[in-house]
Amino acid sequence: MRSKLTSVAAFGLVVLAIAVNPVIPIVPKSGPENALRTEHSTQRFKGRIVECTSGKPKLAEALVRHMVKSLEKRSSRVSIALYDRRSRTTCSYRADVHYDSASTVKPIVLGALLLAKGTDLSREERSLAREMIVNSDNEATYALWDLLGEERIQDFLDEAGLEDTDLNDAGFMGLTQITAREQVKLLQLLTGEDESVLSADERAYILRLMREVQDDQRWGTPAGAPPDAVVQVKNGWLQRSSKEGVRSSWDRGDWKVHSMSAITGSSYDYGLVILTENNRVPEGASPEVGCDYGMETIERVAKAIHHDLYPAGSAEVHQASRPLVTAAR
């Protein structure tokens, strides 16, 4: 919510200071470190602003420069949202643009299940939840979707403050409209201390399943993460292959490829969301080409970000197996 300026000058200065701070709201822990100066850096790239703020000197400028460099030769359309609680850093690029969610909606479905029922789930519900997150199983997701009903899923969106996330009118879970800003807000909810939406046990349950995502689906935003970090990940990929009823001149049914990760552990507390589309399949090429192109785009950006945040701890990612492209995930 935007605060209204009052006639009191001192209050007006406070509101102005808040207005120019990070585009992704984060409430840092109290302490003398929060009195440190926050640096802000921006750069225009392909008509939109890449923007970072940080409490660590020169980090914001480095992140902006390296994110732009990692995208310069890529044809993917990309949105990025990042927070790092330890360095009080946030970044965004096209963070309010909507995308088909593919499987990145699945932690939302699990959040809705836990909001409705808590952790006292039946054996079947636990099995379905695990298949949905760990294996990205669509049938399990729709079973939980039908069990909950869209009203309960919307209840979770409302409680979590995900006001710009829109469920598909026809009930297709993978066509839920998401933004990078709200997906990173979800990661902040899961890794934070606020229990007004989900309890500590409920948040831990979601994060545990995201930690156990099967190996061939751990590509994307984990690329280059510090090897001693705990990585919770959920990815999604979707090819809209029909050329009928396309939404714009550039949406020709090519791949939407997304990745979101919460990076935690004794030395880390940050989250990264990268959403992509316009990952084209050349005429006559295998469909996998477009999906792989999106994965590579995400990993280029992720490696740059991890290295800037924690240069001593970042690592090259091991090449993961390509996801199955026979169905949307």
Coordinates of C-alpha atoms in Angstrom, one line a residue:
M1 CA 0.0 0.0 0.0
R2 CA 1.2 3.5 -0.7
S3 CA 1.3 5.8 2.3
K4 CA -0.3 9.3 1.9
L5 CA 2.0 12.2 2.5
T6 CA 0.9 14.5 5.3
S7 CA 1.7 18.1 6.0
V8 CA 4.1 17.1 8.7
A9 CA 7.5 17.5 7.1
A10 CA 9.3 14.9 9.1
F11 CA 6.7 12.2 8.3
G12 CA 6.9 13.2 4.6
L13 CA 10.7 12.6 4.6
V14 CA 10.1 9.1 6.1
V15 CA 7.5 8.2 3.4
L16 CA 9.8 9.5 0.7
A17 CA 12.6 7.4 2.0
I18 CA 10.4 4.3 1.9
A19 CA 9.2 5.1 -1.6
V20 CA 12.6 5.0 -3.1
N21 CA 13.8 1.8 -1.3
P22 CA 13.7 -1.7 -2.8
V23 CA 10.9 -2.5 -5.2
I24 CA 10.4 -5.9 -3.4
P25 CA 9.4 -5.1 0.1
I26 CA 11.5 -6.8 2.8
V27 CA 11.3 -6.2 6.5
P28 CA 14.9 -6.6 7.7
K29 CA 15.7 -7.7 11.2
S30 CA 16.4 -4.9 13.7
G31 CA 19.9 -4.1 14.6
P32 CA 22.7 -1.5 14.1
E33 CA 23.6 -2.9 10.7
N34 CA 20.3 -1.4 9.3
A35 CA 21.7 2.1 9.8
L36 CA 24.1 1.4 7.0
R37 CA 23.7 3.3 3.8
T38 CA 21.7 1.5 1.1
E39 CA 23.1 1.8 -2.4
H40 CA 20.9 1.9 -5.5
S41 CA 21.7 1.1 -9.1
T42 CA 19.7 1.0 -12.3
Q43 CA 20.3 0.4 -16.0
R44 CA 17.8 0.4 -18.9
F45 CA 17.8 -2.8 -20.9
K46 CA 15.5 -3.6 -23.8
G47 CA 13.2 -0.8 -22.8
R48 CA 12.8 -1.8 -19.1
I49 CA 14.8 -0.9 -15.9
V50 CA 17.1 -3.4 -14.2
E51 CA 17.1 -2.2 -10.6
C52 CA 19.0 -3.3 -7.5
T53 CA 19.5 -1.9 -4.0
S54 CA 21.9 -3.3 -1.4
G55 CA 23.3 -2.6 2.0
K56 CA 26.6 -4.0 0.8
P57 CA 28.9 -1.4 -1.0
K58 CA 29.1 -1.8 -4.7
L59 CA 27.0 -4.9 -4.8
A60 CA 23.9 -3.3 -6.4
E61 CA 25.9 -1.9 -9.3
A62 CA 27.7 -5.2 -9.9
L63 CA 24.4 -7.2 -9.9
V64 CA 22.8 -4.8 -12.4
R65 CA 25.9 -4.9 -14.7
H66 CA 26.2 -8.6 -14.6
M67 CA 22.5 -9.4 -15.0
V68 CA 22.4 -7.2 -18.1
K69 CA 25.6 -8.8 -19.5
S70 CA 24.2 -12.3 -19.0
L71 CA 21.1 -11.4 -21.0
E72 CA 22.6 -9.3 -23.8
K73 CA 22.8 -12.1 -26.4
R74 CA 19.7 -14.0 -25.4
S75 CA 16.4 -13.8 -27.2
S76 CA 14.4 -15.1 -24.3
R77 CA 11.9 -12.6 -22.6
V78 CA 13.0 -12.6 -19.0
S79 CA 11.7 -11.4 -15.6
I80 CA 13.9 -11.5 -12.4
A81 CA 13.2 -10.9 -8.7
L82 CA 15.8 -11.4 -6.0
Y83 CA 16.1 -10.8 -2.3
D84 CA 19.0 -11.4 0.1
R85 CA 18.2 -10.7 3.7
R86 CA 21.8 -10.9 4.9
S87 CA 23.1 -8.1 2.7
R88 CA 19.7 -6.3 2.5
T89 CA 19.7 -6.7 -1.3
T90 CA 16.8 -6.7 -3.7
C91 CA 16.8 -6.7 -7.5
S92 CA 14.0 -6.7 -10.1
Y93 CA 13.7 -6.7 -13.9
R94 CA 10.2 -6.8 -15.5
A95 CA 9.1 -8.3 -12.2
D96 CA 5.4 -7.3 -12.7
V97 CA 5.0 -9.0 -16.1
H98 CA 2.6 -11.9 -16.1
Y99 CA 3.5 -15.4 -17.3
D100 CA 1.8 -18.8 -17.6
S101 CA 2.9 -20.4 -14.4
A102 CA 3.5 -24.0 -15.5
S103 CA 4.6 -26.0 -12.4
T104 CA 5.7 -23.0 -10.4
V105 CA 2.1 -22.8 -9.2
K106 CA 2.5 -26.1 -7.3
P107 CA 3.9 -24.6 -4.1
I108 CA 0.9 -22.3 -4.1
V109 CA -1.4 -25.4 -4.3
L110 CA 0.5 -27.0 -1.4
G111 CA 0.3 -23.7 0.6
A112 CA -3.5 -23.8 0.1
L113 CA -3.7 -27.4 1.3
L114 CA -1.8 -26.6 4.5
L115 CA -3.8 -23.4 5.1
A116 CA -7.0 -25.4 4.8
K117 CA -5.9 -28.5 6.8
G118 CA -2.7 -27.8 8.5
T119 CA 0.0 -30.6 8.7
D120 CA -2.5 -33.2 9.9
L121 CA -2.9 -34.6 6.3
S122 CA -4.1 -38.0 5.3
R123 CA -1.6 -40.5 3.9
E124 CA -3.1 -40.0 0.5
E125 CA -2.8 -36.2 0.8
R126 CA 0.8 -36.5 1.8
S127 CA 1.5 -38.8 -1.1
L128 CA -0.1 -36.5 -3.6
A129 CA 1.8 -33.5 -2.1
R130 CA 5.1 -35.3 -2.5
E131 CA 4.4 -36.4 -6.0
M132 CA 3.3 -32.8 -6.9
I133 CA 6.4 -31.1 -5.6
V134 CA 9.2 -33.7 -5.7
N135 CA 8.2 -35.3 -9.1
S136 CA 6.2 -32.4 -10.5
D137 CA 3.4 -34.8 -11.2
N138 CA 0.4 -33.1 -12.9
E139 CA -2.2 -35.7 -12.1
A140 CA -1.3 -35.4 -8.4
T141 CA -1.6 -31.6 -8.6
Y142 CA -5.1 -31.8 -10.2
A143 CA -6.2 -34.3 -7.6
L144 CA -5.3 -31.8 -4.9
W145 CA -6.7 -28.9 -6.9
D146 CA -10.0 -30.7 -7.2
L147 CA -9.9 -31.6 -3.5
L148 CA -9.4 -28.0 -2.5
G149 CA -11.5 -26.2 -5.0
E150 CA -10.5 -22.9 -6.5
E151 CA -12.0 -21.0 -3.6
R152 CA -9.6 -22.4 -1.1
I153 CA -6.6 -21.8 -3.5
Q154 CA -7.8 -18.2 -3.9
D155 CA -8.0 -18.0 -0.1
F156 CA -4.3 -18.8 0.2
L157 CA -3.5 -16.2 -2.5
D158 CA -5.5 -13.6 -0.5
E159 CA -3.9 -14.5 2.8
A160 CA -0.4 -14.5 1.4
G161 CA -0.9 -11.1 -0.3
L162 CA -0.5 -12.5 -3.8
E163 CA -3.0 -10.1 -5.2
D164 CA -1.5 -10.1 -8.8
T165 CA -1.6 -13.9 -9.2
D166 CA -4.6 -14.9 -11.2
L167 CA -6.1 -18.4 -11.4
N168 CA -7.1 -19.6 -14.9
D169 CA -10.8 -19.2 -15.5
A170 CA -11.0 -22.6 -17.1
G171 CA -9.3 -24.3 -14.2
F172 CA -6.0 -25.1 -16.0
M173 CA -3.4 -25.0 -13.2
G174 CA -0.4 -24.4 -15.4
L175 CA -2.1 -21.3 -17.0
T176 CA -2.3 -19.5 -13.6
Q177 CA -0.9 -16.0 -14.2
I178 CA 2.1 -15.3 -12.0
T179 CA 4.8 -12.6 -11.7
A180 CA 8.4 -12.8 -10.6
R181 CA 7.6 -10.2 -7.9
E182 CA 4.9 -12.4 -6.3
Q183 CA 6.8 -15.6 -6.6
V184 CA 9.7 -14.1 -4.7
K185 CA 7.2 -12.8 -2.2
L186 CA 6.1 -16.5 -1.8
L187 CA 9.7 -17.5 -1.1
Q188 CA 10.0 -14.8 1.5
L189 CA 6.9 -16.0 3.2
L190 CA 8.2 -19.6 3.2
T191 CA 11.6 -18.7 4.6
G192 CA 10.6 -15.9 7.0
E193 CA 9.3 -15.9 10.5
D194 CA 5.8 -14.5 10.0
E195 CA 3.2 -17.1 11.1
S196 CA 0.1 -15.2 10.2
V197 CA -0.4 -17.3 7.0
L198 CA 1.4 -20.6 7.6
S199 CA 2.9 -22.0 10.8
A200 CA 6.6 -22.8 11.1
D201 CA 5.8 -26.5 10.7
E202 CA 3.7 -25.8 7.6
R203 CA 6.4 -23.7 6.0
A204 CA 9.1 -26.3 6.8
Y205 CA 7.0 -29.0 5.2
I206 CA 6.8 -27.1 1.9
L207 CA 10.5 -26.3 2.0
R208 CA 11.5 -29.9 2.8
L209 CA 9.7 -31.2 -0.3
M210 CA 11.3 -28.4 -2.4
R211 CA 14.7 -29.6 -1.1
E212 CA 13.9 -33.1 -2.2
V213 CA 12.9 -32.3 -5.8
Q214 CA 14.3 -35.1 -8.0
D215 CA 17.8 -34.5 -9.4
D216 CA 16.8 -34.0 -13.1
Q217 CA 14.6 -31.1 -12.1
R218 CA 17.2 -29.2 -10.1
W219 CA 18.4 -27.1 -13.0
G220 CA 17.9 -23.3 -13.3
T221 CA 18.2 -21.0 -10.4
P222 CA 20.3 -23.4 -8.3
A223 CA 23.1 -23.1 -11.0
G224 CA 26.2 -21.7 -9.3
A225 CA 24.7 -21.6 -5.8
P226 CA 27.2 -22.0 -3.0
P227 CA 27.9 -25.8 -2.5
D228 CA 27.4 -25.5 1.3
A229 CA 24.0 -23.9 0.9
V230 CA 20.6 -25.6 1.3
V231 CA 18.7 -25.2 -2.0
Q232 CA 14.9 -25.4 -2.2
V233 CA 13.8 -25.3 -5.9
K234 CA 10.7 -25.6 -8.0
N235 CA 10.8 -25.3 -11.8
G236 CA 8.2 -25.2 -14.5
W237 CA 8.2 -25.6 -18.3
L238 CA 5.3 -25.4 -20.8
Q239 CA 5.1 -25.4 -24.5
R240 CA 2.0 -23.8 -25.9
S241 CA 2.2 -25.4 -29.3
S242 CA -1.1 -24.2 -30.8
K243 CA -0.7 -21.3 -33.2
E244 CA -4.4 -20.5 -33.0
G245 CA -5.6 -17.7 -30.8
V246 CA -2.1 -16.5 -29.9
R247 CA -1.9 -13.5 -27.6
S248 CA 0.6 -11.4 -29.5
S249 CA 3.0 -11.4 -32.5
W250 CA 5.8 -12.9 -30.5
D251 CA 3.8 -15.6 -28.7
R252 CA 4.0 -18.4 -31.3
G253 CA 3.5 -21.3 -29.0
D254 CA 7.1 -21.6 -27.9
W255 CA 8.5 -22.5 -24.5
K256 CA 7.9 -20.8 -21.2
V257 CA 10.6 -22.0 -18.8
H258 CA 10.7 -20.9 -15.1
S259 CA 12.8 -21.5 -12.0
M260 CA 12.5 -20.4 -8.4
S261 CA 14.8 -21.2 -5.5
A262 CA 15.2 -20.3 -1.8
I263 CA 18.8 -20.5 -0.7
T264 CA 19.2 -21.0 3.0
G265 CA 21.7 -22.4 5.6
S266 CA 23.9 -21.0 8.3
S267 CA 25.4 -18.4 5.9
Y268 CA 22.6 -17.8 3.4
D269 CA 19.1 -16.4 3.4
Y270 CA 18.1 -15.4 -0.1
G271 CA 15.6 -16.2 -2.9
L272 CA 15.7 -15.9 -6.7
V273 CA 13.0 -16.2 -9.3
I274 CA 13.6 -16.1 -13.0
L275 CA 10.7 -16.5 -15.5
T276 CA 11.2 -16.8 -19.2
E277 CA 9.3 -17.1 -22.4
N278 CA 9.9 -16.6 -26.2
N279 CA 12.2 -19.6 -26.1
R280 CA 11.8 -20.5 -29.7
V281 CA 12.0 -23.8 -31.5
P282 CA 13.6 -23.4 -34.9
E283 CA 11.8 -24.8 -37.9
G284 CA 12.3 -28.6 -38.1
A285 CA 14.2 -28.8 -34.7
S286 CA 13.3 -31.0 -31.8
P287 CA 11.0 -29.3 -29.2
E288 CA 13.7 -29.9 -26.6
V289 CA 15.8 -27.1 -28.2
G290 CA 13.4 -24.4 -27.0
C291 CA 13.2 -25.8 -23.5
D292 CA 17.0 -26.1 -23.3
Y293 CA 17.4 -22.5 -24.5
G294 CA 15.2 -21.3 -21.7
M295 CA 17.1 -23.4 -19.1
E296 CA 20.4 -22.0 -20.3
T297 CA 19.1 -18.4 -20.2
I298 CA 18.1 -18.9 -16.6
E299 CA 21.4 -20.5 -15.6
R300 CA 23.4 -17.7 -17.1
V301 CA 21.6 -15.2 -15.0
A302 CA 21.6 -17.3 -11.9
K303 CA 25.4 -18.0 -12.0
A304 CA 26.1 -14.3 -12.3
I305 CA 23.8 -13.5 -9.3
H306 CA 25.2 -16.2 -7.0
H307 CA 28.7 -15.2 -7.8
D308 CA 28.1 -11.5 -7.0
L309 CA 26.3 -12.3 -3.8
Y310 CA 28.8 -14.9 -2.5
P311 CA 31.9 -14.9 -4.7
A312 CA 33.9 -17.1 -2.3
G313 CA 31.1 -19.7 -2.2
S314 CA 29.6 -19.8 -5.7
A315 CA 30.1 -23.0 -7.7
E316 CA 29.5 -24.2 -11.2
V317 CA 26.4 -26.3 -11.5
H318 CA 26.6 -29.9 -12.6
Q319 CA 24.8 -30.4 -15.9
A320 CA 21.4 -31.8 -15.1
S321 CA 19.4 -34.1 -17.3
R322 CA 17.0 -32.4 -19.5
P323 CA 13.4 -32.4 -18.3
L324 CA 10.9 -34.5 -20.1
V325 CA 9.2 -32.2 -22.7
T326 CA 6.3 -34.5 -23.6
A327 CA 4.0 -32.6 -21.2
A328 CA 3.8 -29.3 -19.4
R329 CA 5.3 -29.3 -16.0

